[in-house]
Short mmCIF file of C-alpha atoms in Angstrom, two decimals:
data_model
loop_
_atom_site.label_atom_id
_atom_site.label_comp_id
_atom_site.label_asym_id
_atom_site.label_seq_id
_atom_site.Cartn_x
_atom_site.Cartn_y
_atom_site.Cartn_z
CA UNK A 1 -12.42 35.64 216.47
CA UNK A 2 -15.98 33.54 215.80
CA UNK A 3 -15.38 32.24 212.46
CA UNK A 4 -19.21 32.00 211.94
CA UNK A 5 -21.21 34.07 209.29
CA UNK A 6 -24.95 35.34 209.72
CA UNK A 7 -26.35 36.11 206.83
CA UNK A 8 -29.71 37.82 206.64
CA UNK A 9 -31.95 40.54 205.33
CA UNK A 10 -30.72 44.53 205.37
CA UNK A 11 -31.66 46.44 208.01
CA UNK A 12 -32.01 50.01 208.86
CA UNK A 13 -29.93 49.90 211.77
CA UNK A 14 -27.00 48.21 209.10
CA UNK A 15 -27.03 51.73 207.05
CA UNK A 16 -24.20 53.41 208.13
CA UNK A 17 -21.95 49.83 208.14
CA UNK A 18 -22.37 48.98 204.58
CA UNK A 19 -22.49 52.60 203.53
CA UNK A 20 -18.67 52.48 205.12
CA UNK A 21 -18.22 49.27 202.99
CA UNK A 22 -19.44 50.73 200.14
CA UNK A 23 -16.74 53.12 200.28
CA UNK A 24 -13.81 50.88 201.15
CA UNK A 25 -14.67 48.94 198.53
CA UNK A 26 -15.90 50.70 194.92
CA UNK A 27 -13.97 53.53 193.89
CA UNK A 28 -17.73 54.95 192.99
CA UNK A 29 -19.16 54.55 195.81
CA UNK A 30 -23.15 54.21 196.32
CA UNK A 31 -24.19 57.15 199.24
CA UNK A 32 -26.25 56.54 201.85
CA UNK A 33 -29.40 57.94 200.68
CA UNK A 34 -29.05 55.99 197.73
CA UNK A 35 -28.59 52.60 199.31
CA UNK A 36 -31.38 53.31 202.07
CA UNK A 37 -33.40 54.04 199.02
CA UNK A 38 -32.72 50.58 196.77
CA UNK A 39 -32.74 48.49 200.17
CA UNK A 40 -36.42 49.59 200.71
CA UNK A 41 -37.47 49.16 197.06
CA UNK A 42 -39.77 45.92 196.60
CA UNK A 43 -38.14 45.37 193.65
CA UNK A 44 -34.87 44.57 195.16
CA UNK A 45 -33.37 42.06 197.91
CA UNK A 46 -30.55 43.21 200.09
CA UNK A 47 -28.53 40.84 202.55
CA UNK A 48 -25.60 41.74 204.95
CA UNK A 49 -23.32 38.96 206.49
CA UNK A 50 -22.15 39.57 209.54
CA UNK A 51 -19.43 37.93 212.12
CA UNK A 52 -18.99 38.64 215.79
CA UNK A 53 -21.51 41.33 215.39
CA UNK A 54 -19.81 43.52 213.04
CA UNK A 55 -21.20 43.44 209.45
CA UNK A 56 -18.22 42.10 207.38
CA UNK A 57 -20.08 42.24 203.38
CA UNK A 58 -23.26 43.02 201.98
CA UNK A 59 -25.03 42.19 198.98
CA UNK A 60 -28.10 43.68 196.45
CA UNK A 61 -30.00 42.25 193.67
CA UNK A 62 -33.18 43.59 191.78
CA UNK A 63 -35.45 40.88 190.91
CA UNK A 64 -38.10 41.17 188.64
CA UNK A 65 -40.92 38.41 188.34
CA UNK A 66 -38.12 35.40 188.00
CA UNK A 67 -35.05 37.20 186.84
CA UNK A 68 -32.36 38.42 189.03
CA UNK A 69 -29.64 41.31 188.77
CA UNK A 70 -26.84 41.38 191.15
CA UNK A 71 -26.16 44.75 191.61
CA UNK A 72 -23.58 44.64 194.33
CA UNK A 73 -21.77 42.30 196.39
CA UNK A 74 -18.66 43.86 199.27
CA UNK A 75 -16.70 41.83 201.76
CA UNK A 76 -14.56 43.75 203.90
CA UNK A 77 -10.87 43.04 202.88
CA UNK A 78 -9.77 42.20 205.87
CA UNK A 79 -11.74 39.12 205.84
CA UNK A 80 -11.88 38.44 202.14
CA UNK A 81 -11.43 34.90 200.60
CA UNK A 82 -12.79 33.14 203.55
CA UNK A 83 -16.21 32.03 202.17
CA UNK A 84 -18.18 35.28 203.02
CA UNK A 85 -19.12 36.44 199.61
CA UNK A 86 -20.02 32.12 198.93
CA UNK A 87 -22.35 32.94 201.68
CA UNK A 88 -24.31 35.97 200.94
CA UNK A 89 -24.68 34.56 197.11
CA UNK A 90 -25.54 31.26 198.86
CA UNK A 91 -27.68 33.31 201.27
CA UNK A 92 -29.04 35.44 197.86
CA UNK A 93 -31.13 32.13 196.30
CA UNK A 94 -32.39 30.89 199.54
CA UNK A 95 -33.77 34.36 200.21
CA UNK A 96 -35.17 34.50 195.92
CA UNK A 97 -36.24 30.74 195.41
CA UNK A 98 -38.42 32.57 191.87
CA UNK A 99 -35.59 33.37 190.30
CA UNK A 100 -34.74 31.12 187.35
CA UNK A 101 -32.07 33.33 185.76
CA UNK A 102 -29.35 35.56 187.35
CA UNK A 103 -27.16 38.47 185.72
CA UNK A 104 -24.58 40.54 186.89
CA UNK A 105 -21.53 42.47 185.78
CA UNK A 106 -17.76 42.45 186.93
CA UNK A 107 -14.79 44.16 186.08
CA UNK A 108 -12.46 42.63 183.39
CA UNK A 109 -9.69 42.74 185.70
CA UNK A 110 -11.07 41.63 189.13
CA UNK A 111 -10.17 38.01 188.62
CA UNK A 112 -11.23 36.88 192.54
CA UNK A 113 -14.60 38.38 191.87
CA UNK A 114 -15.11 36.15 188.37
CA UNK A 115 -13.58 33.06 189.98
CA UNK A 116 -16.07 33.57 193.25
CA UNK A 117 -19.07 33.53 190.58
CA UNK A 118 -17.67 30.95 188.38
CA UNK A 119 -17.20 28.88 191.56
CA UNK A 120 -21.15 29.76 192.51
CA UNK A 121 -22.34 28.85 188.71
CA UNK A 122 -22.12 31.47 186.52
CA UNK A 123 -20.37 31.25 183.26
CA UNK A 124 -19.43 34.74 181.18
CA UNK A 125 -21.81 35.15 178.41
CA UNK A 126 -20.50 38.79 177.04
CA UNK A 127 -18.50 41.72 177.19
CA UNK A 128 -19.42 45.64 177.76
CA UNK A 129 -16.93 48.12 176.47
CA UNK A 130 -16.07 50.64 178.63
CA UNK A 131 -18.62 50.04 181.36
CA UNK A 132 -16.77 51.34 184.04
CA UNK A 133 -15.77 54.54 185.10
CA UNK A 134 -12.34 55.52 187.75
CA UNK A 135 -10.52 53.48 185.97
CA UNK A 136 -11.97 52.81 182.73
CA UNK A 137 -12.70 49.20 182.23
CA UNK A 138 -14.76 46.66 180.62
CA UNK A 139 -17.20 44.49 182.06
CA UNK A 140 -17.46 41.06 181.91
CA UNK A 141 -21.09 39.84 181.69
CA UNK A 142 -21.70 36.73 183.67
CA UNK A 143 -24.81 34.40 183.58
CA UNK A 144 -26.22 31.89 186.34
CA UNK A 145 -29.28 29.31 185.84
CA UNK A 146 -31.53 28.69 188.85
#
């Protein structure tokens, strides 16, 4: 298998692939008409990675003026923890070179997603109670400069 990673803007044509990532991955799941509907917003910047033609993750942020929000990030789990999700964040500020100042939330409990973000720069600044839903968790609120 090609070891190399595309990363680039959302398609149309990539709907149906991260909609089925969407749903491996989150136990509440984003549907299709949602995601076609954020991808096309001007306020937000989606990027899929993709390896040997098949897209492997996907990514979302909203940006506003030079503030970003990481909404999602999904790498398929059979090809987790080799650099993908490094690339689409990676792949994320070349593609947003306004933003000064990016949020985003993770569960308490997913400590490969934290350590992937603390790895990229971020550093937790907070905590939301009960922010998730199926299971009931807390969020950790993470921050990242530039």
């Amino acid at each position: 298998m090609n070891d190399f990673v595309t990363v680039r803007p959302f398609g149309t044509s990539d709907l149906e692939a991260v909609a089925a990532l969407e749903r491996d991955c989150f136990p509440d799941p984003w549907s299709e008409t949602s995601l076609q509907e954020m991808a096309a917003s001007p306020h937000t910047r989606y990027l899929v990675a993709e390896r040997a033609g098949r897209i492997v993750g996907y990514c979302g942020a909203q940006v506003v003026l030079d503030e970003g929000d990481i909404l999602r990030i999904a790498v398929d789990e059979t090809v987790r923890r080799q650099g993908i999700g490094r690339a689409l964040l990676a792949g994320l500020w070349q593609h947003t070179p306004e933003v000064c100042l990016w949020n985003l939330d993770v569960r308490a409990g997913n400590a490969a997603a934290q350590a992937l973000y603390r790895a990229c720069g971020f550093v937790p600044i907070g905590t939301r109670k009960r922010y998730y839903r199926e299971p009931a968790e807390d969020a950790v609120l993470m921050q990242r400069k530039g």
